[in-house]
PDB file of C-alpha atoms in Angstrom:
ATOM      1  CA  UNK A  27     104.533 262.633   8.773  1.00  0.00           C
ATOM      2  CA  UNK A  28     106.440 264.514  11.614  1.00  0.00           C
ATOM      3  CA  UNK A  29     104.805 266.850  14.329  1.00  0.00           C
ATOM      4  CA  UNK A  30     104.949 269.889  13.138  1.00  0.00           C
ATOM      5  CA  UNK A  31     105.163 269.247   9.059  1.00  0.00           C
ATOM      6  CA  UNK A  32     101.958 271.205   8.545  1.00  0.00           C
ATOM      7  CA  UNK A  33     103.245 273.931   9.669  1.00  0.00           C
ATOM      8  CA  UNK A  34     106.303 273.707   8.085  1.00  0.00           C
ATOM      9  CA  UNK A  35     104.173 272.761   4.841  1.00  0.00           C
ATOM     10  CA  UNK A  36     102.514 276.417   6.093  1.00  0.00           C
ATOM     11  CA  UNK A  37     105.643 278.055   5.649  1.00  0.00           C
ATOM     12  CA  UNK A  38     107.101 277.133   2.301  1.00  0.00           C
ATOM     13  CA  UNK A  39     103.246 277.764   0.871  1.00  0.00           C
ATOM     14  CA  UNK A  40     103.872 281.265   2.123  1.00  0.00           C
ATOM     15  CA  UNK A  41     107.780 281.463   1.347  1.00  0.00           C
ATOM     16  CA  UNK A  42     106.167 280.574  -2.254  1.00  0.00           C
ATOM     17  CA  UNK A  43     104.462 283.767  -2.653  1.00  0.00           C
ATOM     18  CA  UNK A  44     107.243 285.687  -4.075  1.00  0.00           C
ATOM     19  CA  UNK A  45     108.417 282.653  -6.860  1.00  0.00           C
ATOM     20  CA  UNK A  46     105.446 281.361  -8.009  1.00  0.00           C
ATOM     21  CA  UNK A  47     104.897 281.855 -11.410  1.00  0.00           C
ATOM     22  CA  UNK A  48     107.942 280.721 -14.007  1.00  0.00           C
ATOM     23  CA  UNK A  49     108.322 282.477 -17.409  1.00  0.00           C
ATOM     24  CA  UNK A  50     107.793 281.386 -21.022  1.00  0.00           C
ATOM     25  CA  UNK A  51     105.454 278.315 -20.210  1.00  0.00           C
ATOM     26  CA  UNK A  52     103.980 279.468 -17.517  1.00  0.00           C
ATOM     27  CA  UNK A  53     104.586 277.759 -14.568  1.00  0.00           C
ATOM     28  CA  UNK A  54     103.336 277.497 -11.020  1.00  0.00           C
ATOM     29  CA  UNK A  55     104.127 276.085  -8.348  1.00  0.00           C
ATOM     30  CA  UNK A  56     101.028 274.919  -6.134  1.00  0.00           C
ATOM     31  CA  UNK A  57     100.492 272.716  -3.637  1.00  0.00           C
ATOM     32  CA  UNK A  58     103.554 271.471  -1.236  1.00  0.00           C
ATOM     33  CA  UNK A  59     103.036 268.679   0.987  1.00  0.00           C
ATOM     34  CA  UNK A  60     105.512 266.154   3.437  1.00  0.00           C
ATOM     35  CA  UNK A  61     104.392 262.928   2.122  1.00  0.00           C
ATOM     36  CA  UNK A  62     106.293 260.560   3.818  1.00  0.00           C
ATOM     37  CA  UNK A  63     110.063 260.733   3.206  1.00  0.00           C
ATOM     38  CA  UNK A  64     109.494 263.511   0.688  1.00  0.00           C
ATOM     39  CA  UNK A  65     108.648 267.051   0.390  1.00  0.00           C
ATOM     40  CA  UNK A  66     106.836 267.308  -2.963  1.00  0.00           C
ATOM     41  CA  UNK A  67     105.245 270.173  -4.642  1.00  0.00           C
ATOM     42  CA  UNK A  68     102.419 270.241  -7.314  1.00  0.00           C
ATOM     43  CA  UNK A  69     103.125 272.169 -10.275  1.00  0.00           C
ATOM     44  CA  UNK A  70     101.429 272.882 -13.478  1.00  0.00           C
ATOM     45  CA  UNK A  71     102.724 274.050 -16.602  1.00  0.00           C
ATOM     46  CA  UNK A  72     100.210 276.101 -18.388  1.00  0.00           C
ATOM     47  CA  UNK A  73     102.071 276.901 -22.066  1.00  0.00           C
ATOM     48  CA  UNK A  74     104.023 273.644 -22.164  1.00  0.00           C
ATOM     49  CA  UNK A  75     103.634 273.088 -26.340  1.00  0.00           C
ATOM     50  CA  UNK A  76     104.636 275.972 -28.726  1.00  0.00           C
ATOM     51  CA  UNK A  77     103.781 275.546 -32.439  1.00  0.00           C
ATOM     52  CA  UNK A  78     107.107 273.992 -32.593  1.00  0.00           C
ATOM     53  CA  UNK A  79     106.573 270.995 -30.270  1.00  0.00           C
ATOM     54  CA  UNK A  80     102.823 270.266 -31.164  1.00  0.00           C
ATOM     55  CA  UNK A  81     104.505 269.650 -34.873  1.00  0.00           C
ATOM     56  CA  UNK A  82     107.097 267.155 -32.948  1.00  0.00           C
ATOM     57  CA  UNK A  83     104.711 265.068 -30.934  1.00  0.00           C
ATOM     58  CA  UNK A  84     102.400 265.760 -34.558  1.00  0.00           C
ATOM     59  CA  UNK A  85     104.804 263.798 -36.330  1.00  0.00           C
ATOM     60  CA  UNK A  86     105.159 260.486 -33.731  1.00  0.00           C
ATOM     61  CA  UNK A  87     108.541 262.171 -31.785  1.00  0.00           C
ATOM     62  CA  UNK A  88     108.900 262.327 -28.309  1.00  0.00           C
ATOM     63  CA  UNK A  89     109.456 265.517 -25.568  1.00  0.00           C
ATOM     64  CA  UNK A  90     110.852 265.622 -22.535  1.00  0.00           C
ATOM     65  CA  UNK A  91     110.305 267.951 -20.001  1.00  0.00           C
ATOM     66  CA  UNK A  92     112.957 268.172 -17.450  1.00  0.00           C
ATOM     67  CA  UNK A  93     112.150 270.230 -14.085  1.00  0.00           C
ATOM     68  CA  UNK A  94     115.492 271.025 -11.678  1.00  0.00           C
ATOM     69  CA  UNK A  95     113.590 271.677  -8.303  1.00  0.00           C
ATOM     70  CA  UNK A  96     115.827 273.359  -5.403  1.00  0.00           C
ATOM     71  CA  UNK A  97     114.451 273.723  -2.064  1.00  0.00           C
ATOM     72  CA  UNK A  98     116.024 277.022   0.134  1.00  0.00           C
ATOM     73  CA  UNK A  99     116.704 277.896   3.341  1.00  0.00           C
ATOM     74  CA  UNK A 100     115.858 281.483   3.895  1.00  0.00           C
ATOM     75  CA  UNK A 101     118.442 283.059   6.510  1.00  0.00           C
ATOM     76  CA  UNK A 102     119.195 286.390   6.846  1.00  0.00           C
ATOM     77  CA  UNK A 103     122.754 287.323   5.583  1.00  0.00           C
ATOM     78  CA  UNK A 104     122.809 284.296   2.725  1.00  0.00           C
ATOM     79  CA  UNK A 105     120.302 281.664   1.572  1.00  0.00           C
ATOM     80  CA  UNK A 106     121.186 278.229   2.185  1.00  0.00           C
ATOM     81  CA  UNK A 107     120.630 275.221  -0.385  1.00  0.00           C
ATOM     82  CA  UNK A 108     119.398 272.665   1.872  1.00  0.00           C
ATOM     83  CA  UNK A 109     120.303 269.910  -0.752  1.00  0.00           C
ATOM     84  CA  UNK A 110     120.948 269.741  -4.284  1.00  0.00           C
ATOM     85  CA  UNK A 111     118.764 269.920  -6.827  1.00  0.00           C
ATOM     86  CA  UNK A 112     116.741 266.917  -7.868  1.00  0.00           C
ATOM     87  CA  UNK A 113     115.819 266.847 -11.232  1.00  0.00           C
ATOM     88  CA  UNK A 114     112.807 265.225 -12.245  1.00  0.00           C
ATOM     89  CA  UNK A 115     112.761 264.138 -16.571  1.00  0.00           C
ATOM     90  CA  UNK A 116     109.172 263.380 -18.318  1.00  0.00           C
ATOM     91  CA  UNK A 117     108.622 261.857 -21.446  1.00  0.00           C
ATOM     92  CA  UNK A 118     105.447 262.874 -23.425  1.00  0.00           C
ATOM     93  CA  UNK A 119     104.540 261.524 -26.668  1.00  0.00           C
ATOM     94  CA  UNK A 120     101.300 261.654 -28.234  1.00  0.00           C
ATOM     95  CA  UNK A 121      98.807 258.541 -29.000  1.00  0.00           C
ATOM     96  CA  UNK A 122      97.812 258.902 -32.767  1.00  0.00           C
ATOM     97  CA  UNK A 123      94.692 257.250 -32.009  1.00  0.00           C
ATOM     98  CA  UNK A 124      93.022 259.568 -29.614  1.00  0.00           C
ATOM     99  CA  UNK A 125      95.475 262.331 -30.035  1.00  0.00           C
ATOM    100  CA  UNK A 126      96.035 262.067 -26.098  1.00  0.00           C
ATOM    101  CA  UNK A 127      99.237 262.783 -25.039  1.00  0.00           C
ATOM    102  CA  UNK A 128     100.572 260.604 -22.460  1.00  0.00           C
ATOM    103  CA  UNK A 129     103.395 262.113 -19.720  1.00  0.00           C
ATOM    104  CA  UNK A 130     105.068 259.378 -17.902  1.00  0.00           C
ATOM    105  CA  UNK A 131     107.978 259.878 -14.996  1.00  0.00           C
ATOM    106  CA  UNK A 132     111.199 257.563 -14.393  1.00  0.00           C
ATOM    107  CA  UNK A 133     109.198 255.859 -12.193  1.00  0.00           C
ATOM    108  CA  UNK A 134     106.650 254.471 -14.204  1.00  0.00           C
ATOM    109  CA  UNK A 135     103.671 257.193 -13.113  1.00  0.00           C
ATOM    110  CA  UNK A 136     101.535 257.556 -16.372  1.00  0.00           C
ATOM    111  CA  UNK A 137      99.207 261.005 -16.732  1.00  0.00           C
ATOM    112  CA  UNK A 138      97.153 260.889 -19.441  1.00  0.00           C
ATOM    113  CA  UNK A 139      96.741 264.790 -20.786  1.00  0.00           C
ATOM    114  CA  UNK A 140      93.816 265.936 -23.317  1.00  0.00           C
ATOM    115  CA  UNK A 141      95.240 267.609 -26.643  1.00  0.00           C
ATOM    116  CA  UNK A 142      97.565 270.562 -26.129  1.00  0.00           C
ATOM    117  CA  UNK A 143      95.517 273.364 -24.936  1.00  0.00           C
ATOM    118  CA  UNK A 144      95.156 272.084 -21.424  1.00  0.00           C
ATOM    119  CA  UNK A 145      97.105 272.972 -18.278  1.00  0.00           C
ATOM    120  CA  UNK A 146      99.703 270.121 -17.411  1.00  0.00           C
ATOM    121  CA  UNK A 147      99.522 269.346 -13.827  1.00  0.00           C
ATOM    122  CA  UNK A 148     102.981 267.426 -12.316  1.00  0.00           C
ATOM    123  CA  UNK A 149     104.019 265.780  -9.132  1.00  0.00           C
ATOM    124  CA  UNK A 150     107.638 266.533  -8.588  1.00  0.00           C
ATOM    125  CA  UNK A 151     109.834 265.958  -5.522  1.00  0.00           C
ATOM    126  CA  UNK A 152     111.281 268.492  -4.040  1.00  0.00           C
ATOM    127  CA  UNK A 153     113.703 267.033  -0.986  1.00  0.00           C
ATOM    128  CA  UNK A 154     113.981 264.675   1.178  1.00  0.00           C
ATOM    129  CA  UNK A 155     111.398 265.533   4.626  1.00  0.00           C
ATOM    130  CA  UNK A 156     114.250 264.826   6.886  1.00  0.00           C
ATOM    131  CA  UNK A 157     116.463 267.983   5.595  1.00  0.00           C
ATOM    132  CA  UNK A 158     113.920 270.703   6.558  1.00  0.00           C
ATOM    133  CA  UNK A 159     113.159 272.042  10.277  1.00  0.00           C
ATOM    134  CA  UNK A 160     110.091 273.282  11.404  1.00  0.00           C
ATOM    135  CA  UNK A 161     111.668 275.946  13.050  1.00  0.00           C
ATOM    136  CA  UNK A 162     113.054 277.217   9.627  1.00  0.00           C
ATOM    137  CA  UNK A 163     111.780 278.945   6.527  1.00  0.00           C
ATOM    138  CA  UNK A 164     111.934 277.758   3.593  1.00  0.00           C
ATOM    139  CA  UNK A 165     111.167 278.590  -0.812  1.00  0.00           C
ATOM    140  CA  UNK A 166     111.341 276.247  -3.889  1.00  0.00           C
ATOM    141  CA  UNK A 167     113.145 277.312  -6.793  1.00  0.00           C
ATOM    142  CA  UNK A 168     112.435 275.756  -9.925  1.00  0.00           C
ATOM    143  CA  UNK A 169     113.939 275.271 -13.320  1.00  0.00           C
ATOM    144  CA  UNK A 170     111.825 273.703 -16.463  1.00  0.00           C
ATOM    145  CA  UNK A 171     112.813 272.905 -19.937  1.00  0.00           C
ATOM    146  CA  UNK A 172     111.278 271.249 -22.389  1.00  0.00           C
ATOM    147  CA  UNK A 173     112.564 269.941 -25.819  1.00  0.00           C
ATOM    148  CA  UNK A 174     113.718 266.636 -28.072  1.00  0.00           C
ATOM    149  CA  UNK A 175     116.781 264.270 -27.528  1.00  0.00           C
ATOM    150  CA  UNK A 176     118.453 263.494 -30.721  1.00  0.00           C
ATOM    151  CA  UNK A 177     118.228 259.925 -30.843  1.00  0.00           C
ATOM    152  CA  UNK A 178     121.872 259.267 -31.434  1.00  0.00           C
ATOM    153  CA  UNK A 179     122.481 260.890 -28.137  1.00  0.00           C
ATOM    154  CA  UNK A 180     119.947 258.330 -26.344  1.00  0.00           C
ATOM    155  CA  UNK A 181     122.318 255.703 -27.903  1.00  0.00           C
ATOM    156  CA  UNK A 182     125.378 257.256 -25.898  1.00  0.00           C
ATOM    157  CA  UNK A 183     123.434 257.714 -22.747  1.00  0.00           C
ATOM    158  CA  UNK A 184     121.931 253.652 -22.967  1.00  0.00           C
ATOM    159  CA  UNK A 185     125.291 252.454 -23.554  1.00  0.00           C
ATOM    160  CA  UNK A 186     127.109 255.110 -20.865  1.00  0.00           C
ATOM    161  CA  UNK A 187     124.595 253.599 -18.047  1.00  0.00           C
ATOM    162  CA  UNK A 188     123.995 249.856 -19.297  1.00  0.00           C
ATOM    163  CA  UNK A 189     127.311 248.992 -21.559  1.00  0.00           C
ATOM    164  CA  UNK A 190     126.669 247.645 -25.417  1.00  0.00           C
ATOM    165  CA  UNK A 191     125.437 244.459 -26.345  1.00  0.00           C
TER     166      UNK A 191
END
């Protein structure tokens, strides 16, 4: 960690006050820390699974739950976006044996979430910790959306990155 990242950590948890709390699934954004090469924040989704979805992961489907995280320079005459948005997908599906639902990340992390009722707590990156200053202010901006992939269209997208058979 670099001198000076708690403070800077300091900073975006205050810059945070403002954006906190998304709509429709209730969203927050908690905890932000400089972990290494990354600046990652710790959110948790409160409403994550309408009626709607519960039937989908109900009947052996899969979700996915994709959150666009922006992190913002705040300047006087115009914000600056410091980089672009990563975007962070999760797959949940639901074990039919203990009716756990399992949230995994691209790279390979594995949260294990009882039924539907309870909050859903994430790790998602948020930048790179060589693209902020401590001398700077910073806030997080973050988009979530959660729904189904027809499967046809995971075809498209297995062949568009790995080619067919």
């Amino acid at each position: 960690m670099r001198p000076g990242s708690a403070a800077l950590i300091g900073v975006l948890a205050v810059a945070l006050g403002a954006v906190s709390v998304g709509a429709d699934m209730g969203t927050q954004i908690g905890e932000i820390r400089a972990v290494g090469p990354t600046v990652s924040a710790a959110i948790t989704i409160n409403d994550a699974f309408p009626d709607k979805f519960k039937d989908v992961l109900q009947s052996g489907k899969t979700l996915h739950l994709r959150v666009q995280m922006e992190l913002w320079e705040d300047r006087p005459v115009w914000d600056r976006l410091v980089r672009p948005a990563i975007v962070t997908v999760f797959r949940i599906v639901r074990d039919p044996a203990t009716a756990h639902l399992a949230i995994s990340d691209a790279v390979g992390r594995v949260l294990s979430v009882n039924g539907y009722s309870q909050a859903v707590p994430l790790l998602v990156d948020a930048a790179p910790s060589d693209a902020v200053a401590d001398s700077s202010r910073y806030y997080l901006r973050m988009i979530a959306t959660i729904g189904t992939l027809p499967e046809r269209d995971i075809e498209r997208t297995g062949e568009a990155v790995f080619g067919r058979d």
